Tab-separated table of C-alpha atoms in Angstrom:
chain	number	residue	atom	x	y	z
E	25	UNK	CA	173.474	42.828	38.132
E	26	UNK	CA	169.759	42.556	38.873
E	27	UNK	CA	168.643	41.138	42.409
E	28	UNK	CA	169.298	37.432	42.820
E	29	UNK	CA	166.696	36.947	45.576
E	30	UNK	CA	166.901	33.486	47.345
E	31	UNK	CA	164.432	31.712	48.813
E	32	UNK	CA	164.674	28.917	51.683
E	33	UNK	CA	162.807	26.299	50.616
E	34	UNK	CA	160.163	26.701	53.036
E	35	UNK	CA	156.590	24.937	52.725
E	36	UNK	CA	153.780	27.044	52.698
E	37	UNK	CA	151.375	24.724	53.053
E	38	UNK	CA	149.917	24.503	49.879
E	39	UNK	CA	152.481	21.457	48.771
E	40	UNK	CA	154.759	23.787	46.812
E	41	UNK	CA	157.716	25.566	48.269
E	42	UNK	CA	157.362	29.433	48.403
E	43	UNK	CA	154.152	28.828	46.645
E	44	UNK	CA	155.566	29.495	43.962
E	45	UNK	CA	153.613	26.828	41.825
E	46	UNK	CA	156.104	24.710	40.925
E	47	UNK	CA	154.942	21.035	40.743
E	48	UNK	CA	157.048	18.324	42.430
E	49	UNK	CA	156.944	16.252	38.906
E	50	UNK	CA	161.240	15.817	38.582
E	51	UNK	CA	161.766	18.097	41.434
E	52	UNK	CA	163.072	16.092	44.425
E	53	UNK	CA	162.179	18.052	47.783
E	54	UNK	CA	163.733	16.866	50.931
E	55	UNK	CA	162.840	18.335	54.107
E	56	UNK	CA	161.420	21.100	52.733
E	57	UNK	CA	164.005	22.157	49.970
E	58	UNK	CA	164.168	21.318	46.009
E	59	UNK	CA	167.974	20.523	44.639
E	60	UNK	CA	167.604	23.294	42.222
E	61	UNK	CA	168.505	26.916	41.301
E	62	UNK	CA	166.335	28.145	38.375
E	63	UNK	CA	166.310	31.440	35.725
E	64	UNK	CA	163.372	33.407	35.620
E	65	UNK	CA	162.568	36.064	32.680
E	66	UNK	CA	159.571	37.885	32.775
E	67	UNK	CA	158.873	37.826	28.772
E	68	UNK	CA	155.357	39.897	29.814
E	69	UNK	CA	153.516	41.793	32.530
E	70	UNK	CA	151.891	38.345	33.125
E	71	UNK	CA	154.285	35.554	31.639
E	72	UNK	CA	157.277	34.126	32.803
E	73	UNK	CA	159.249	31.940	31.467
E	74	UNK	CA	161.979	29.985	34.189
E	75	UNK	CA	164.563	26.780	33.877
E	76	UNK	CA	166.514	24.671	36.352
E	77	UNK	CA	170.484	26.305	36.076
E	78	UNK	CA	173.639	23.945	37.467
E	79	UNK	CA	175.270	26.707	38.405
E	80	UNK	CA	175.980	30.847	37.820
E	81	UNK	CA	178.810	31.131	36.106
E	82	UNK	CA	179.573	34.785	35.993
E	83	UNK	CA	177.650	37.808	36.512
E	84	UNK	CA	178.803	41.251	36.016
E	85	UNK	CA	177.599	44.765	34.726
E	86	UNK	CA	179.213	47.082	32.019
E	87	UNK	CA	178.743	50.980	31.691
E	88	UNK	CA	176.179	50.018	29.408
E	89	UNK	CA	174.279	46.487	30.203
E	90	UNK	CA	174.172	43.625	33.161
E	91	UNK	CA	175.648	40.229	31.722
E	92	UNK	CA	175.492	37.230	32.817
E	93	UNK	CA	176.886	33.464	31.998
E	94	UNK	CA	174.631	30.326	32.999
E	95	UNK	CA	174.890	27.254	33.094
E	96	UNK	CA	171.811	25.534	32.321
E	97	UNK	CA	169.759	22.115	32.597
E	98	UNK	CA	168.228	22.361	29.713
E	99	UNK	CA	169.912	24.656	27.287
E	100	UNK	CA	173.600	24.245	28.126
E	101	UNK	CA	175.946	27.834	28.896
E	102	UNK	CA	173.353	30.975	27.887
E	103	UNK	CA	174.555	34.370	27.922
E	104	UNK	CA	172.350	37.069	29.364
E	105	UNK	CA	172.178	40.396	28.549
E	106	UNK	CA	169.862	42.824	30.767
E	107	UNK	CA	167.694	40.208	31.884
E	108	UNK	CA	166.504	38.614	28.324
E	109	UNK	CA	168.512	35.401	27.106
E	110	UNK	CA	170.627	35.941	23.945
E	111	UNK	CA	171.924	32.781	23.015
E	112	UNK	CA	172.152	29.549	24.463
E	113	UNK	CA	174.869	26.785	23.635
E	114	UNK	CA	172.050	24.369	22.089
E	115	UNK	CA	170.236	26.410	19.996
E	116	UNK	CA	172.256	28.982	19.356
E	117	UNK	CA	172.791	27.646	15.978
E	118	UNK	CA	169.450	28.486	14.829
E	119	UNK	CA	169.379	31.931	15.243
E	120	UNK	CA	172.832	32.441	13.425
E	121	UNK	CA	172.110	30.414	10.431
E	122	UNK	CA	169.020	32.359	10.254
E	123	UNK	CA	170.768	35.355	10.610
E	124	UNK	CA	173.782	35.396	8.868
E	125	UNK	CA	173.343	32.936	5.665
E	126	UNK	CA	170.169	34.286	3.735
E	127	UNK	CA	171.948	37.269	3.102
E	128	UNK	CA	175.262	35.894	1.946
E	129	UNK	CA	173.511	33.120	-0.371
E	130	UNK	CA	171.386	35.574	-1.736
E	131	UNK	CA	174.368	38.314	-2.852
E	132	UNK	CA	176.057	36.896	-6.269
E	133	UNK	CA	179.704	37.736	-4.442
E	134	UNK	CA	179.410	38.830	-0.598
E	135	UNK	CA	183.629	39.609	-0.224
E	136	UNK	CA	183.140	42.327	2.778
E	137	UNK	CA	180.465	42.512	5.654
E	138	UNK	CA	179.713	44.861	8.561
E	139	UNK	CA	178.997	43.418	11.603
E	140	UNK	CA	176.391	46.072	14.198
E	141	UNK	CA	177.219	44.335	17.415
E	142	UNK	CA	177.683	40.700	17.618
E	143	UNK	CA	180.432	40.571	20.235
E	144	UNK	CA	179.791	36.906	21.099
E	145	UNK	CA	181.495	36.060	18.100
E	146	UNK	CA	178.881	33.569	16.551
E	147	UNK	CA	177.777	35.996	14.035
E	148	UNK	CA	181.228	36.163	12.939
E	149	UNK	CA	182.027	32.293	13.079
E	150	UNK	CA	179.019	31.786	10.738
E	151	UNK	CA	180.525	34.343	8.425
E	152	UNK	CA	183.890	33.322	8.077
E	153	UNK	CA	182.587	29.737	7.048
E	154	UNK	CA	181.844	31.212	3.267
E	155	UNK	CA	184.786	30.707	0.941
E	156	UNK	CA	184.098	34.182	-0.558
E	157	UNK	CA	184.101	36.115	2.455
E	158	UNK	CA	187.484	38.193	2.637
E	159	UNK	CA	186.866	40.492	5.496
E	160	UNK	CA	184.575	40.692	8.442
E	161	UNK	CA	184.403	44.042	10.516
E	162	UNK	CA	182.685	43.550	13.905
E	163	UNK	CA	181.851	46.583	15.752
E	164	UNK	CA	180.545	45.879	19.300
E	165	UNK	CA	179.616	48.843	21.442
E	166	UNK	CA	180.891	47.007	24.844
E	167	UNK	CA	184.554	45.761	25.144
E	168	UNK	CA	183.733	43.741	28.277
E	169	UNK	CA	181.330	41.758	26.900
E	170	UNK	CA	183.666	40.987	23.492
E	171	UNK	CA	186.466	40.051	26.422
E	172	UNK	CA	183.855	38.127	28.080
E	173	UNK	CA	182.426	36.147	25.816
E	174	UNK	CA	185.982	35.359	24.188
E	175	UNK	CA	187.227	33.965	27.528
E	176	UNK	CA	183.924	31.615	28.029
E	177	UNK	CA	182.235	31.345	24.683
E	178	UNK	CA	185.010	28.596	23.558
E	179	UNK	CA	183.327	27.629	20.396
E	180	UNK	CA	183.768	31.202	18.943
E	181	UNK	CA	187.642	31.364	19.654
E	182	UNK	CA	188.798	30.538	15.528
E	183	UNK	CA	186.451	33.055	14.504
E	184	UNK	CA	188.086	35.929	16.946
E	185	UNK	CA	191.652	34.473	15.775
E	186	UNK	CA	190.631	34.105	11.801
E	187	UNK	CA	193.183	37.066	10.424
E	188	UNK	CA	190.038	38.336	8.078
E	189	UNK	CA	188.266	39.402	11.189
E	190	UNK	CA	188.675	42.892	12.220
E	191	UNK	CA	186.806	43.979	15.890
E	192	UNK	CA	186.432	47.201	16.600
E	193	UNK	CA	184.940	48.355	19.765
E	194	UNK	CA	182.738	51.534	18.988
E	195	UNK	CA	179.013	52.675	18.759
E	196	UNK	CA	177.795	51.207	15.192
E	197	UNK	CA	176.083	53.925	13.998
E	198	UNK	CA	179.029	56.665	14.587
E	199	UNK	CA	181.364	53.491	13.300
E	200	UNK	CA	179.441	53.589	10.085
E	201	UNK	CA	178.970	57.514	10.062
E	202	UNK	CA	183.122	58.011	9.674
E	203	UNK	CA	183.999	54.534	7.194
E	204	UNK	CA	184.350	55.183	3.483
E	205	UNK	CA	184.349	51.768	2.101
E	206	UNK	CA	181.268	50.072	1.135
E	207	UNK	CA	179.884	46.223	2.543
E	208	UNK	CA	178.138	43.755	0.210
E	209	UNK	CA	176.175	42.878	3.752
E	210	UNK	CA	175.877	44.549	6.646
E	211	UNK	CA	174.070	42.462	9.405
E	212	UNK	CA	172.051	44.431	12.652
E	213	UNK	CA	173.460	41.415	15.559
E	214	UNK	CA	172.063	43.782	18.134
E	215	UNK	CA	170.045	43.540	20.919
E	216	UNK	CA	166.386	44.070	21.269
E	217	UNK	CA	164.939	47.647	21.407
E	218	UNK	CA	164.317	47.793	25.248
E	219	UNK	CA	163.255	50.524	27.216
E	220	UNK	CA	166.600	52.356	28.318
E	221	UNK	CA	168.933	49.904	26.319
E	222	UNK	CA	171.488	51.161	24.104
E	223	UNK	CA	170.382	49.840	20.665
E	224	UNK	CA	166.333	51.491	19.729
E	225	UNK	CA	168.351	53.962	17.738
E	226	UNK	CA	169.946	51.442	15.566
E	227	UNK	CA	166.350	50.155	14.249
E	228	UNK	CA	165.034	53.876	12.949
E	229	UNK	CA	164.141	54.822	9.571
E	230	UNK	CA	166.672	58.173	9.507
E	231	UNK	CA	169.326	55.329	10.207
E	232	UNK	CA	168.678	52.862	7.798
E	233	UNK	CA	168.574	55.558	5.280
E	234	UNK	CA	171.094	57.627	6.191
E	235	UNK	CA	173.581	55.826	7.455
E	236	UNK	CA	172.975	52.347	6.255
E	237	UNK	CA	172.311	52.290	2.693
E	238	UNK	CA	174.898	54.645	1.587
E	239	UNK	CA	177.482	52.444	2.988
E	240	UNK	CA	176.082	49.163	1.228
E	241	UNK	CA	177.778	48.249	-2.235
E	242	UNK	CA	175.583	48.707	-5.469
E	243	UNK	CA	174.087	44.818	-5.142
E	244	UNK	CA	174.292	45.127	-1.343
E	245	UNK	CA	172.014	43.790	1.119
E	246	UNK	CA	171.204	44.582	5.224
E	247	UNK	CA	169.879	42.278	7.156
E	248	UNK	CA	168.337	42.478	11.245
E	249	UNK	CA	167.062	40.434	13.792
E	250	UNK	CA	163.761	41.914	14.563
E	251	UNK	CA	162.789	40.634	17.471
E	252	UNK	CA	159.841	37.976	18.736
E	253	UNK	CA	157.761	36.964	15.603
E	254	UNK	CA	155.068	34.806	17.181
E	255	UNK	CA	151.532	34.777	16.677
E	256	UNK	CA	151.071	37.261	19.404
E	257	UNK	CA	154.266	39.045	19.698
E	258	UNK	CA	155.278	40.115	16.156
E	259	UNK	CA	153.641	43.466	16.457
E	260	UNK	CA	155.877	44.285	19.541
E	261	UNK	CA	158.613	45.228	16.977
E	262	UNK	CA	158.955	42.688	14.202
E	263	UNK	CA	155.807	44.298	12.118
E	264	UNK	CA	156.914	48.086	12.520
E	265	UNK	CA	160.852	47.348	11.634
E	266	UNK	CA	159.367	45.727	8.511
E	267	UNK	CA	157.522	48.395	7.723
E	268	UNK	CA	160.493	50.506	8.628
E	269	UNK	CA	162.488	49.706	5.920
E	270	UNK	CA	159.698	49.279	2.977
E	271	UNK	CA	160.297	53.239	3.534
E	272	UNK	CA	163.668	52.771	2.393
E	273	UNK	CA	164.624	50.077	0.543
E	274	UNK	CA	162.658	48.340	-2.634
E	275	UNK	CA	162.762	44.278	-1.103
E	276	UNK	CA	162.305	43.488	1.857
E	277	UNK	CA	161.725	39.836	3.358
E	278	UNK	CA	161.136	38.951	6.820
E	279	UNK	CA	161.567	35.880	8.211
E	280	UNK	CA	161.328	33.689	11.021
E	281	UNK	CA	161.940	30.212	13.009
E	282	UNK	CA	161.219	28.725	16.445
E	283	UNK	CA	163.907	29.135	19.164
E	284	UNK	CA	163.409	26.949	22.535
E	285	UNK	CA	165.674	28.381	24.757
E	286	UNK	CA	163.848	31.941	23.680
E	287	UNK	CA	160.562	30.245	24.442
E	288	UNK	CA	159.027	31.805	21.214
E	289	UNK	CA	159.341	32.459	17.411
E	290	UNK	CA	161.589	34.953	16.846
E	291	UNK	CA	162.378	37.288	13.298
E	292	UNK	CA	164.629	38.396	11.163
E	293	UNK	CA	164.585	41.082	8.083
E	294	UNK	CA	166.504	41.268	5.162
E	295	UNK	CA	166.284	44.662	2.527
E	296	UNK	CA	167.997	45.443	-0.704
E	297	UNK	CA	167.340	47.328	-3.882
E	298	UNK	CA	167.970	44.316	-5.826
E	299	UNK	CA	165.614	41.382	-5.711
E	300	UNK	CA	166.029	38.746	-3.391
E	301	UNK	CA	164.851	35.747	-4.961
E	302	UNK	CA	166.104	32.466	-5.048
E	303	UNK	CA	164.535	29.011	-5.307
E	304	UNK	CA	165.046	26.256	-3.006
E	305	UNK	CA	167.281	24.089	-5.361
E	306	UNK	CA	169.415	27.238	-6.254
E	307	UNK	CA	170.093	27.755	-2.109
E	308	UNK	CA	171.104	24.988	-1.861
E	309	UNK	CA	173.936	24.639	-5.208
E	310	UNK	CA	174.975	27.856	-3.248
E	311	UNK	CA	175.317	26.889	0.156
E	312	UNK	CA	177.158	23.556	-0.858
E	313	UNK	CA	179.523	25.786	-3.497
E	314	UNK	CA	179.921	28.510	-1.027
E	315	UNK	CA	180.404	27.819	2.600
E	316	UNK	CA	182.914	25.345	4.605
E	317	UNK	CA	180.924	22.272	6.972
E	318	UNK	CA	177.646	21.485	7.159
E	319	UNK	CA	174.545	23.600	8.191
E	320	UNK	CA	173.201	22.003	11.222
E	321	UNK	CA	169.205	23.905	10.557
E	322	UNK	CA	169.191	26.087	7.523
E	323	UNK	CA	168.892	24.584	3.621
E	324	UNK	CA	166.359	25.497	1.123
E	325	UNK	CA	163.722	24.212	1.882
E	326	UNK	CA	163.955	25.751	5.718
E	327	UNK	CA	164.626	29.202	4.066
E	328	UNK	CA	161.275	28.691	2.043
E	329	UNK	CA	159.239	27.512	4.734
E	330	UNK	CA	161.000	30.223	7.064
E	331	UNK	CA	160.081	33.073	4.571
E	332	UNK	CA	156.544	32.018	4.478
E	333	UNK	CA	154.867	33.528	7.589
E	334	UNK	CA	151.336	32.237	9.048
E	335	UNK	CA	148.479	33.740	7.422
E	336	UNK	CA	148.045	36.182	10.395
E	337	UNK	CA	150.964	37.786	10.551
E	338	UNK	CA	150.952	38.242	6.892
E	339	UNK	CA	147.911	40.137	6.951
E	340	UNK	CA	149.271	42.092	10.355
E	341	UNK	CA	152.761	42.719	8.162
E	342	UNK	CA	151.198	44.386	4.701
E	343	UNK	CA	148.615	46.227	7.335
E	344	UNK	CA	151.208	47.836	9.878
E	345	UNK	CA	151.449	51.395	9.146
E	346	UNK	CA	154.027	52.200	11.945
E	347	UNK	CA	157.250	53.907	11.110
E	348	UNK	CA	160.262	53.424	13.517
E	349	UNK	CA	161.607	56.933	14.514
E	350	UNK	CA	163.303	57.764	17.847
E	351	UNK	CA	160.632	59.521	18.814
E	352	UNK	CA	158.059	57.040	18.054
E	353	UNK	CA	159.963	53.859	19.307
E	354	UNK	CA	158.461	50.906	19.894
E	355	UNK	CA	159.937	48.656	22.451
E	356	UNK	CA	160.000	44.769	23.508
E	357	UNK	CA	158.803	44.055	27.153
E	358	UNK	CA	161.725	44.576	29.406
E	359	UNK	CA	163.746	47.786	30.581
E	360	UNK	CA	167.897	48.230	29.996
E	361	UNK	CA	170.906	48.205	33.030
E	362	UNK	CA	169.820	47.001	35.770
E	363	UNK	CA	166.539	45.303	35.021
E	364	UNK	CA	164.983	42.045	34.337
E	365	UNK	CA	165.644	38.420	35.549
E	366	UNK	CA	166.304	37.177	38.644
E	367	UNK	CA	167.679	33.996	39.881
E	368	UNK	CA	165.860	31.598	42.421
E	369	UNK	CA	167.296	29.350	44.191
E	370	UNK	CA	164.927	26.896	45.601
């Protein structure tokens, strides 16, 4: 796991233990130490972004990432992956609505879906609430995070046991490379193109086209998290993989929606040959024909407004020429195994 440096508490003087520039404003410090033990990400070369924890819950490190379960103030249990937040327990919602829905509302019959990654098992649990849905394949790279987040992640634990789920623990891409059968959806639940993280390749052109598209069905449609979609941050990644797969498929629609716990707006991308067009109104007769409980964030009217990007990044997104090859990768701030946050204890 990364270095979980500690600090004493110490006052340097300047009113702020450590100096590190925390104010006292709901920090009680006695005798020189503050009650808490915080998360820090560095998000950029000069931005960090840090919140009060209860406790560490696990730590560990896989041949091929560091994870890590929290239990924090503000955002409930997260799970960390190489130093950058995946999902926390209050907001985790968000970002697998986002994800997983749009796709399946927008296909006239989605029956079988591919899974790239997703071993927490939310992506899945979203999935297997649509009454048309008859099998789910989720292919995670790591089997230690699937066991992981299995044995913590409670909330997930029908969707791992639901008999039209089928995990397989393999790379995606070779996964994909060897399976005959088609998907109505496939859905890229992977993490962020880092620096010397295992999942850039699964974001280049030569992959959505050749391995991919062949394997959706004729009406099929892939959809990807793309990484932070802010104001500032959407040409990190979000504006080339866009432009990645205009090269290959005929509609593509990016999207995006706050998430607090991930301190920014973050994207997602959905591509087809078919149109992907649906009103409001006709979402919503879908989502209240099609899938089991309630939607806690996405309808309609939060597709439409999600689907409608800020006047900058439209004109950043139809003027990004960038194509996303493996030898022209671009890459999020942050570097793979072994990397990233650190935990203070203060």
């Amino acid at each position: 796991m990364s270095d979980i440096p500690y600090s004493n508490g110490t006052n340097n003087g300047n009113g702020n233990a450590n100096g590190n520039g925390v104010n006292g404003r709901g920090h009680s410090v006695l005798n020189g130490y503050r009650k808490s033990c915080w998360y820090e990400e560095e998000i950029e070369e000069n931005l960090r972004w840090s919140f009060a924890l209860n406790s560490i819950l696990h730590t560990g490190a896989t041949p091929f990432q560091d994870i890590a379960l929290l239990d924090t103030k503000p955002f409930g249990k997260a799970l960390v992956i190489d130093g950058k937040l995946q999902s926390a327990e209050t907001d985790e919602f968000i970002y697998h609505e986002c994800l997983v829905h749009p796709s399946l509302l927008h296909h006239p019959n989605p029956k079988s879906i591919f899974i790239m990654g997703g071993g927490e098992g939310s992506t899945a649990r979203e999935l297997l609430r649509h009454r048309t849905v008859e099998k789910v394949v989720m292919c995670d790279i790591d089997e230690e995070v699937v066991g992981f987040c299995k044995s913590y992640l409670i909330v997930n634990s029908e969707a791992f046991c639901d008999p039209r789920l089928e995990l397989i623990i393999n790379d995606a891409r070779a996964e994909l490379e060897h399976r005959e059968e088609q998907y109505d959806v496939i859905i890229g639940d992977l993490a962020d193109p880092i620096e010397g993280g295992p999942c850039y390749k699964l974001y280049t052109k030569s992959f959505y086209e050749l391995i991919v598209k062949p394997r959706l069905s004729k009406e099929g449609i892939f959809v990807t998290q793309a990484g932070p979609a802010g104001i500032f941050s959407h040409t990190e990644v979000f504006s080339c993989i866009y432009n990645t797969l205009r090269q290959v498929f005929r509609y593509v629609v990016p999207y995006s929606a706050h998430i607090p716990s991930y301190a920014d707006i973050w994207g997602w991308i959905m591509a087809s040959d078919t149109p992907i067009e649906l009103s409001a109104d006709e979402l919503d007769l879908r989502i209240k024909q099609r899938i089991t409980g309630e939607n806690r964030y996405l309808d309609g009217k939060t597709f439409s407004s999600a689907s409608t990007l800020s006047k900058a990044v439209r004109k950043s997104m139809v003027n990004e020429t960038h194509v996303y090859t493996e030898g022209t990768a671009r890459f999020i701030y942050g570097h793979g195994h072994g990397h990233g946050s650190a935990y203070k204890l203060d």
